Amino acid sequence: METRISTEHLTTREHEEQNVALPESSGRKPRCYGQGASTATAAKTGKFHQTENLIEVVVERQNMFEALRQVKRNKGVAGVDGMTVNEVDTYLKANWVKIREQLLDGSYQPQLVLGIQIPKPNGGMRQLGIPTVVDRLIQQAIQQVLTPIFDPEFSESSYGFRHGRSAHQAVRAAQEYVRSGGRWVVDIDLEKFFDRVNHDILMSRIARKVKDKRLLRIIRRYLQAGMMQEGLVNQRVEGTPQGSPLSPLLSNVLLDELDKELEKRGHKFCRYADDCNIYVGSKAAGERVLERVSRFLGKKLRLTVNATKSAVDRPWKRKFLGYSMTWEESARLKPSLTNVQRLKDSIREVARRGRGRSLNQVIGELTPKLRGWGNYFKLSEVKTVFEELDRWTRRKLRNILWRQWKKPSTRYHNLKSHGIPEDLAKRAALSGRGPWFSSGMKAMNFAFPKKFFDEQGLVSLLKMRLSR
């Protein structure tokens, strides 16, 4: 969810400006920070917190074009008005002047947010709030102006939703803390963080640097915009639902207060969004830290620590951003058991649907899943996990073939056609054992070795890891 604004070739920008209407409104000229400085330049220097005209920077032409490109790049579903990303250009040509004036005079009212619930990987449901495309555009433009104001002062131990920072960097930092003596971890889980953010506390943190009351007003309106779900509208008095361009930045603004408190107390920690791990030298120290941090979060930020999911434990018994570690002093990284099981479940689902399809079709569907998983866990230093997953995946594919053959005679002839001696092929074909057992027999392994699957284009997780 990191926002990256790319600088495109001049001819591309000229083409966009000719085809996308974001006309300047007449009569009102944006004020700039400093004499002769452009609003875009001032925004990038992060100096606008000294002014009261940030909303002019938000609606500045170049900033809006950058926001529009990013919204189109992110794509996403339509909001409550049904407008898609592909339709927004036409709408802006007819309505941008009016929208811009409403933003400048403080009268703009966001539309309802579309509420969607999606399953979490580890169970339960995650609440998403999808703004309309126009509101996503405005929020993206606001985010681009606020980021250079807030981000430079964020903690070095904060890694989520920040340009140039990643989950991999957070995992590496956690590993170094463990290697340097932090053999106990305080694993803090905030209970429904994005649904429980206190609006007043968040707005007070934003107002410390943002003095433009019009911009503060529109941010609060976005926080309080009603959510339509299954035809019913609920007014929101707390939370900043995931799904909007502003939500990641606002979460970091609020939780930066936690980061600063942990730094003041001299703790070694890594935070990625609402995932926070603190590394200490003993269990007793960890329990004290957990109690004090829980009290701080409740009193200062009105956030609740989930007592069931939070714990003081050994790092190799917990997971952080999908990774776990070995118990040795070297603390080698490896995928957590939960994430290994999740990949297997995903492969099983593809294999279940693959019984009536060709092997190439099944492998084609598996390829993006395996590549995505392999790329994310490429930091892993325990290769046996990858070897076992590769072997297991090949066996699942052999299992598909065995089921497709059905009759003993078909199995016998197919094994013989792949070079299996007649006696071995007959014994395998007539075996009364189940498909999973049969797919692991010597005959199937000889008929369909690793080389066969490599030629079919099956991704090898081990090979991806070794080539990192």
C-alpha positions as semicolon CSV with decimal commas, in nm:
position;residue;x (nm);y (nm);z (nm)
1;M;0,000;0,000;0,000
2;E;0,294;0,234;-0,041
3;T;0,215;0,529;-0,265
4;R;0,468;0,592;-0,534
5;I;0,431;0,894;-0,762
6;S;0,628;0,834;-1,080
7;T;0,754;1,113;-1,304
8;E;0,651;1,032;-1,657
9;H;0,793;1,160;-1,985
10;L;0,693;1,514;-2,080
11;T;0,508;1,404;-2,391
12;T;0,293;1,171;-2,180
13;R;0,203;1,453;-1,942
14;E;0,119;1,688;-2,232
15;H;-0,106;1,420;-2,381
16;E;-0,286;1,376;-2,049
17;E;-0,337;1,749;-2,005
18;Q;-0,494;1,768;-2,348
19;N;-0,730;1,477;-2,283
20;V;-0,813;1,509;-1,912
21;A;-0,994;1,826;-1,812
22;L;-0,892;1,973;-1,479
23;P;-0,961;2,335;-1,575
24;E;-0,846;2,623;-1,361
25;S;-1,129;2,815;-1,200
26;S;-1,145;3,180;-1,285
27;G;-1,061;3,469;-1,059
28;R;-0,896;3,291;-0,765
29;K;-0,525;3,237;-0,767
30;P;-0,357;3,000;-0,523
31;R;-0,117;3,160;-0,279
32;C;0,230;3,008;-0,256
33;Y;0,478;2,955;0,021
34;G;0,753;3,211;-0,023
35;Q;0,794;3,465;-0,299
36;G;0,797;3,313;-0,645
37;A;0,786;2,952;-0,523
38;S;0,539;2,713;-0,686
39;T;0,293;2,523;-0,473
40;A;0,431;2,190;-0,596
41;T;0,787;2,287;-0,497
42;A;0,675;2,404;-0,156
43;A;0,478;2,086;-0,096
44;K;0,784;1,874;-0,166
45;T;0,995;2,077;0,077
46;G;0,742;2,006;0,351
47;K;0,710;2,376;0,448
48;F;0,337;2,415;0,411
49;H;0,265;2,344;0,775
50;Q;0,379;2,706;0,829
51;T;0,091;2,839;0,616
52;E;-0,287;2,838;0,627
53;N;-0,344;2,773;0,257
54;L;-0,272;2,404;0,212
55;I;-0,600;2,340;0,032
56;E;-0,469;2,555;-0,256
57;V;-0,175;2,319;-0,280
58;V;-0,409;2,019;-0,287
59;V;-0,607;2,150;-0,586
60;E;-0,297;2,279;-0,767
61;R;-0,302;2,149;-1,124
62;Q;0,018;1,942;-1,118
63;N;-0,072;1,783;-0,784
64;M;-0,415;1,685;-0,917
65;F;-0,267;1,529;-1,232
66;E;-0,027;1,323;-1,019
67;A;-0,320;1,213;-0,800
68;L;-0,529;1,121;-1,105
69;R;-0,248;0,907;-1,248
70;Q;-0,211;0,726;-0,917
71;V;-0,585;0,659;-0,881
72;K;-0,594;0,517;-1,234
73;R;-0,288;0,307;-1,162
74;N;-0,448;0,164;-0,848
75;K;-0,772;0,088;-1,039
76;G;-1,013;-0,047;-0,777
77;V;-1,389;-0,100;-0,776
78;A;-1,655;0,166;-0,815
79;G;-1,797;0,338;-0,507
80;V;-2,162;0,398;-0,417
81;D;-2,219;0,612;-0,728
82;G;-2,114;0,329;-0,960
83;M;-1,853;0,543;-1,138
84;T;-1,548;0,349;-1,257
85;V;-1,193;0,475;-1,298
86;N;-1,242;0,470;-1,676
87;E;-1,535;0,711;-1,648
88;V;-1,377;0,972;-1,424
89;D;-1,217;1,181;-1,704
90;T;-1,553;1,262;-1,860
91;Y;-1,699;1,350;-1,521
92;L;-1,410;1,581;-1,432
93;K;-1,434;1,768;-1,761
94;A;-1,787;1,871;-1,671
95;N;-1,755;1,910;-1,292
96;W;-1,398;1,986;-1,183
97;V;-1,437;2,366;-1,166
98;K;-1,731;2,331;-0,929
99;I;-1,556;2,067;-0,715
100;R;-1,244;2,282;-0,694
101;E;-1,437;2,587;-0,580
102;Q;-1,617;2,381;-0,315
103;L;-1,285;2,254;-0,183
104;L;-1,145;2,607;-0,171
105;D;-1,444;2,759;0,008
106;G;-1,481;2,463;0,247
107;S;-1,827;2,352;0,134
108;Y;-1,731;2,021;-0,031
109;Q;-1,919;1,720;0,107
110;P;-1,780;1,369;0,045
111;Q;-2,014;1,099;-0,077
112;L;-2,097;0,784;0,119
113;V;-1,835;0,511;0,146
114;L;-1,913;0,165;0,010
115;G;-1,869;-0,093;0,288
116;I;-1,724;-0,430;0,189
117;Q;-1,613;-0,714;0,412
118;I;-1,344;-0,956;0,297
119;P;-1,214;-1,265;0,480
120;K;-0,888;-1,234;0,670
121;P;-0,621;-1,496;0,593
122;N;-0,626;-1,617;0,954
123;G;-1,003;-1,611;0,995
124;G;-1,259;-1,343;1,063
125;M;-1,360;-1,055;0,837
126;R;-1,185;-0,730;0,749
127;Q;-1,398;-0,419;0,697
128;L;-1,309;-0,212;0,390
129;G;-1,449;0,128;0,303
130;I;-1,436;0,215;-0,067
131;P;-1,479;0,587;-0,148
132;T;-1,608;0,699;-0,486
133;V;-1,346;0,755;-0,757
134;V;-1,375;1,133;-0,719
135;D;-1,326;1,112;-0,343
136;R;-1,032;0,877;-0,395
137;L;-0,883;1,140;-0,626
138;I;-0,922;1,417;-0,368
139;Q;-0,789;1,199;-0,086
140;Q;-0,489;1,101;-0,298
141;A;-0,419;1,469;-0,369
142;I;-0,440;1,546;0,005
143;Q;-0,212;1,254;0,085
144;Q;0,052;1,379;-0,161
145;V;0,059;1,719;0,014
146;L;0,055;1,587;0,371
147;T;0,315;1,310;0,327
148;P;0,618;1,542;0,287
149;I;0,498;1,733;0,593
150;F;0,458;1,435;0,827
151;D;0,676;1,154;0,691
152;P;1,024;1,306;0,754
153;E;0,955;1,312;1,128
154;F;0,821;0,958;1,151
155;S;1,028;0,705;1,344
156;E;1,307;0,510;1,178
157;S;1,142;0,201;1,326
158;S;0,818;0,260;1,131
159;Y;0,808;0,071;0,800
160;G;0,447;0,048;0,684
161;F;0,291;0,262;0,410
162;R;0,605;0,471;0,358
163;H;0,787;0,538;0,034
164;G;1,123;0,361;0,023
165;R;1,035;0,135;0,315
166;S;0,904;-0,219;0,309
167;A;0,798;-0,522;0,508
168;H;1,130;-0,686;0,416
169;Q;1,322;-0,404;0,583
170;A;1,110;-0,444;0,896
171;V;1,177;-0,820;0,904
172;R;1,553;-0,764;0,864
173;A;1,552;-0,508;1,147
174;A;1,363;-0,752;1,371
175;Q;1,619;-1,021;1,294
176;E;1,905;-0,789;1,393
177;Y;1,736;-0,707;1,724
178;V;1,708;-1,078;1,804
179;R;2,067;-1,143;1,704
180;S;2,185;-0,859;1,927
181;G;2,021;-1,001;2,239
182;G;1,649;-0,932;2,212
183;R;1,561;-1,296;2,272
184;W;1,209;-1,213;2,392
185;V;0,947;-1,032;2,190
186;V;0,649;-0,826;2,303
187;D;0,407;-0,895;2,018
188;I;0,137;-0,627;2,030
189;D;-0,190;-0,670;1,843
190;L;-0,425;-0,371;1,839
191;E;-0,789;-0,472;1,853
192;K;-0,966;-0,365;1,529
193;F;-0,729;-0,070;1,496
194;F;-0,863;0,076;1,169
195;D;-1,221;0,050;1,299
196;R;-1,146;0,207;1,639
197;V;-0,935;0,516;1,562
198;N;-1,062;0,808;1,771
199;H;-1,138;1,098;1,537
200;D;-1,076;1,376;1,790
201;I;-0,736;1,242;1,893
202;L;-0,632;1,187;1,531
203;M;-0,745;1,534;1,422
204;S;-0,559;1,695;1,712
205;R;-0,237;1,524;1,592
206;I;-0,293;1,646;1,236
207;A;-0,371;2,000;1,353
208;R;-0,030;2,026;1,520
209;K;0,120;2,074;1,174
210;V;-0,174;2,157;0,948
211;K;-0,314;2,506;1,010
212;D;-0,552;2,525;0,714
213;K;-0,895;2,490;0,874
214;R;-1,056;2,411;0,539
215;L;-0,826;2,113;0,492
216;L;-0,882;1,997;0,849
217;R;-1,255;2,021;0,790
218;I;-1,248;1,807;0,475
219;I;-1,028;1,543;0,643
220;R;-1,275;1,516;0,931
221;R;-1,563;1,488;0,685
222;Y;-1,386;1,200;0,517
223;L;-1,340;1,031;0,854
224;Q;-1,708;1,075;0,938
225;A;-1,854;0,994;0,595
226;G;-2,137;0,745;0,627
227;M;-2,085;0,387;0,514
228;M;-2,337;0,208;0,295
229;Q;-2,338;-0,167;0,337
230;E;-2,606;-0,403;0,204
231;G;-2,834;-0,107;0,137
232;L;-2,810;0,038;0,489
233;V;-2,624;0,357;0,582
234;N;-2,430;0,377;0,909
235;Q;-2,283;0,701;1,036
236;R;-1,926;0,667;1,161
237;V;-1,804;0,821;1,484
238;E;-1,469;0,640;1,493
239;G;-1,230;0,453;1,268
240;T;-1,060;0,512;0,936
241;P;-1,157;0,207;0,727
242;Q;-0,900;0,048;0,502
243;G;-0,954;0,118;0,134
244;S;-0,898;0,493;0,108
245;P;-0,574;0,664;-0,003
246;L;-0,563;0,871;0,316
247;S;-0,608;0,588;0,565
248;P;-0,246;0,458;0,565
249;L;-0,097;0,802;0,626
250;L;-0,349;0,886;0,899
251;S;-0,273;0,558;1,077
252;N;0,096;0,646;1,080
253;V;0,022;0,998;1,208
254;L;-0,165;0,851;1,505
255;L;0,072;0,563;1,582
256;D;0,378;0,786;1,553
257;E;0,291;0,888;1,906
258;L;0,344;0,527;2,013
259;D;0,674;0,518;1,823
260;K;0,798;0,832;1,995
261;E;0,704;0,693;2,335
262;L;0,891;0,367;2,268
263;E;1,196;0,563;2,149
264;K;1,184;0,781;2,460
265;R;1,194;0,466;2,673
266;G;1,489;0,330;2,474
267;H;1,311;0,025;2,330
268;K;1,416;-0,170;2,022
269;F;1,108;-0,218;1,809
270;C;0,966;-0,257;1,460
271;R;0,625;-0,131;1,359
272;Y;0,449;-0,200;1,032
273;A;0,104;-0,035;1,034
274;D;-0,068;-0,176;1,345
275;D;0,179;-0,467;1,380
276;C;0,431;-0,377;1,650
277;N;0,704;-0,600;1,794
278;I;0,928;-0,486;2,081
279;Y;1,246;-0,685;2,154
280;V;1,372;-0,723;2,512
281;G;1,618;-0,937;2,703
282;S;1,391;-1,126;2,943
283;K;1,035;-1,241;2,991
284;A;0,992;-1,026;3,301
285;A;1,101;-0,716;3,109
286;G;0,861;-0,807;2,831
287;E;0,566;-0,840;3,066
288;R;0,642;-0,498;3,217
289;V;0,666;-0,344;2,869
290;L;0,339;-0,502;2,755
291;E;0,156;-0,372;3,062
292;R;0,296;-0,018;3,029
293;V;0,243;0,006;2,652
294;S;-0,114;-0,120;2,689
295;R;-0,179;0,148;2,951
296;F;-0,023;0,418;2,730
297;L;-0,228;0,318;2,425
298;G;-0,550;0,313;2,623
299;K;-0,493;0,644;2,801
300;K;-0,326;0,853;2,530
301;L;-0,472;0,713;2,207
302;R;-0,782;0,527;2,331
303;L;-0,671;0,212;2,156
304;T;-0,716;-0,136;2,299
305;V;-0,452;-0,408;2,295
306;N;-0,600;-0,746;2,206
307;A;-0,507;-0,955;2,511
308;T;-0,581;-1,282;2,330
309;K;-0,352;-1,219;2,032
310;S;-0,080;-1,019;2,208
311;A;0,192;-1,204;2,399
312;V;0,540;-1,204;2,547
313;D;0,721;-1,499;2,392
314;R;1,028;-1,621;2,210
315;P;1,061;-1,473;1,857
316;W;1,084;-1,820;1,703
317;K;0,745;-1,905;1,854
318;R;0,578;-1,597;1,704
319;K;0,554;-1,454;1,355
320;F;0,611;-1,101;1,229
321;L;0,481;-1,003;0,884
322;G;0,458;-1,370;0,790
323;Y;0,815;-1,457;0,893
324;S;0,945;-1,655;1,186
325;M;1,301;-1,736;1,295
326;T;1,514;-2,024;1,414
327;W;1,618;-2,043;1,779
328;E;1,996;-2,023;1,719
329;E;2,191;-1,703;1,784
330;S;2,205;-1,648;1,408
331;A;1,821;-1,630;1,412
332;R;1,776;-1,744;1,053
333;L;1,457;-1,626;0,885
334;K;1,195;-1,868;0,758
335;P;0,826;-1,857;0,657
336;S;0,592;-1,910;0,949
337;L;0,407;-2,241;0,968
338;T;0,081;-2,050;0,924
339;N;0,195;-1,907;0,592
340;V;0,327;-2,240;0,469
341;Q;-0,011;-2,396;0,549
342;R;-0,191;-2,108;0,379
343;L;0,005;-2,167;0,058
344;K;-0,074;-2,538;0,071
345;D;-0,444;-2,464;0,115
346;S;-0,432;-2,237;-0,189
347;I;-0,259;-2,504;-0,397
348;R;-0,512;-2,765;-0,281
349;E;-0,796;-2,543;-0,401
350;V;-0,638;-2,508;-0,747
351;A;-0,571;-2,883;-0,760
352;R;-0,932;-2,958;-0,664
353;R;-1,053;-2,755;-0,960
354;G;-0,787;-2,906;-1,184
355;R;-0,920;-3,260;-1,218
356;G;-1,098;-3,179;-1,542
357;R;-0,827;-2,958;-1,689
358;S;-0,490;-3,011;-1,853
359;L;-0,174;-3,004;-1,645
360;N;-0,059;-2,690;-1,828
361;Q;-0,376;-2,506;-1,728
362;V;-0,329;-2,601;-1,363
363;I;0,036;-2,497;-1,367
364;G;-0,064;-2,169;-1,533
365;E;-0,302;-2,094;-1,245
366;L;-0,043;-2,191;-0,985
367;T;0,235;-1,978;-1,135
368;P;0,131;-1,632;-0,999
369;K;0,058;-1,780;-0,654
370;L;0,397;-1,950;-0,634
371;R;0,585;-1,648;-0,771
372;G;0,413;-1,410;-0,532
373;W;0,479;-1,633;-0,231
374;G;0,838;-1,702;-0,336
375;N;0,915;-1,332;-0,391
376;Y;0,775;-1,231;-0,054
377;F;0,960;-1,504;0,138
378;K;1,286;-1,470;-0,053
379;L;1,460;-1,350;0,265
380;S;1,422;-1,698;0,413
381;E;1,745;-1,870;0,510
382;V;1,604;-2,218;0,578
383;K;1,597;-2,393;0,241
384;T;1,435;-2,717;0,363
385;V;1,097;-2,541;0,378
386;F;1,123;-2,461;0,007
387;E;1,245;-2,809;-0,086
388;E;0,953;-2,970;0,094
389;L;0,700;-2,734;-0,065
390;D;0,839;-2,804;-0,412
391;R;0,816;-3,181;-0,355
392;W;0,465;-3,149;-0,213
393;T;0,347;-2,938;-0,508
394;R;0,483;-3,186;-0,763
395;R;0,305;-3,467;-0,579
396;K;-0,024;-3,274;-0,591
397;L;0,018;-3,247;-0,969
398;R;0,094;-3,620;-1,001
399;N;-0,217;-3,678;-0,793
400;I;-0,424;-3,486;-1,050
401;L;-0,289;-3,706;-1,329
402;W;-0,356;-4,026;-1,134
403;R;-0,717;-3,925;-1,071
404;Q;-0,769;-3,827;-1,433
405;W;-0,656;-4,170;-1,556
406;K;-0,927;-4,344;-1,344
407;K;-0,907;-4,701;-1,484
408;P;-0,618;-4,940;-1,404
409;S;-0,572;-5,009;-1,775
410;T;-0,533;-4,635;-1,850
411;R;-0,285;-4,598;-1,565
412;Y;-0,088;-4,899;-1,689
413;H;-0,060;-4,773;-2,048
414;N;0,023;-4,416;-1,946
415;L;0,298;-4,529;-1,709
416;K;0,446;-4,753;-1,979
417;S;0,435;-4,464;-2,230
418;H;0,649;-4,261;-1,987
419;G;0,921;-4,525;-1,976
420;I;0,816;-4,731;-1,671
421;P;0,901;-5,105;-1,700
422;E;0,600;-5,328;-1,760
423;D;0,616;-5,510;-1,425
424;L;0,645;-5,188;-1,221
425;A;0,371;-5,019;-1,425
426;K;0,135;-5,315;-1,371
427;R;0,194;-5,326;-0,994
428;A;0,134;-4,952;-0,965
429;A;-0,179;-4,956;-1,181
430;L;-0,335;-5,242;-0,987
431;S;-0,254;-5,097;-0,647
432;G;-0,563;-5,062;-0,433
433;R;-0,424;-4,767;-0,240
434;G;-0,577;-4,419;-0,260
435;P;-0,476;-4,145;-0,508
436;W;-0,251;-3,955;-0,267
437;F;-0,052;-4,268;-0,177
438;S;-0,034;-4,370;-0,542
439;S;0,091;-4,029;-0,654
440;G;0,395;-4,080;-0,430
441;M;0,482;-4,426;-0,562
442;K;0,815;-4,498;-0,730
443;A;0,645;-4,547;-1,068
444;M;0,487;-4,200;-1,064
445;N;0,807;-4,033;-0,947
446;F;1,008;-4,201;-1,224
447;A;0,744;-4,125;-1,490
448;F;0,710;-3,759;-1,388
449;P;1,039;-3,644;-1,233
450;K;1,130;-3,289;-1,139
451;K;1,273;-3,232;-1,486
452;F;0,931;-3,302;-1,640
453;F;0,763;-3,031;-1,430
454;D;1,048;-2,787;-1,497
455;E;0,983;-2,831;-1,869
456;Q;0,613;-2,767;-1,811
457;G;0,701;-2,431;-1,654
458;L;0,628;-2,514;-1,289
459;V;0,785;-2,250;-1,065
460;S;1,044;-2,386;-0,821
461;L;1,033;-2,203;-0,487
462;L;1,378;-2,337;-0,400
463;K;1,524;-2,204;-0,722
464;M;1,367;-1,861;-0,657
465;R;1,519;-1,855;-0,310
466;L;1,865;-1,955;-0,430
467;S;1,862;-1,687;-0,703
468;R;1,770;-1,400;-0,470
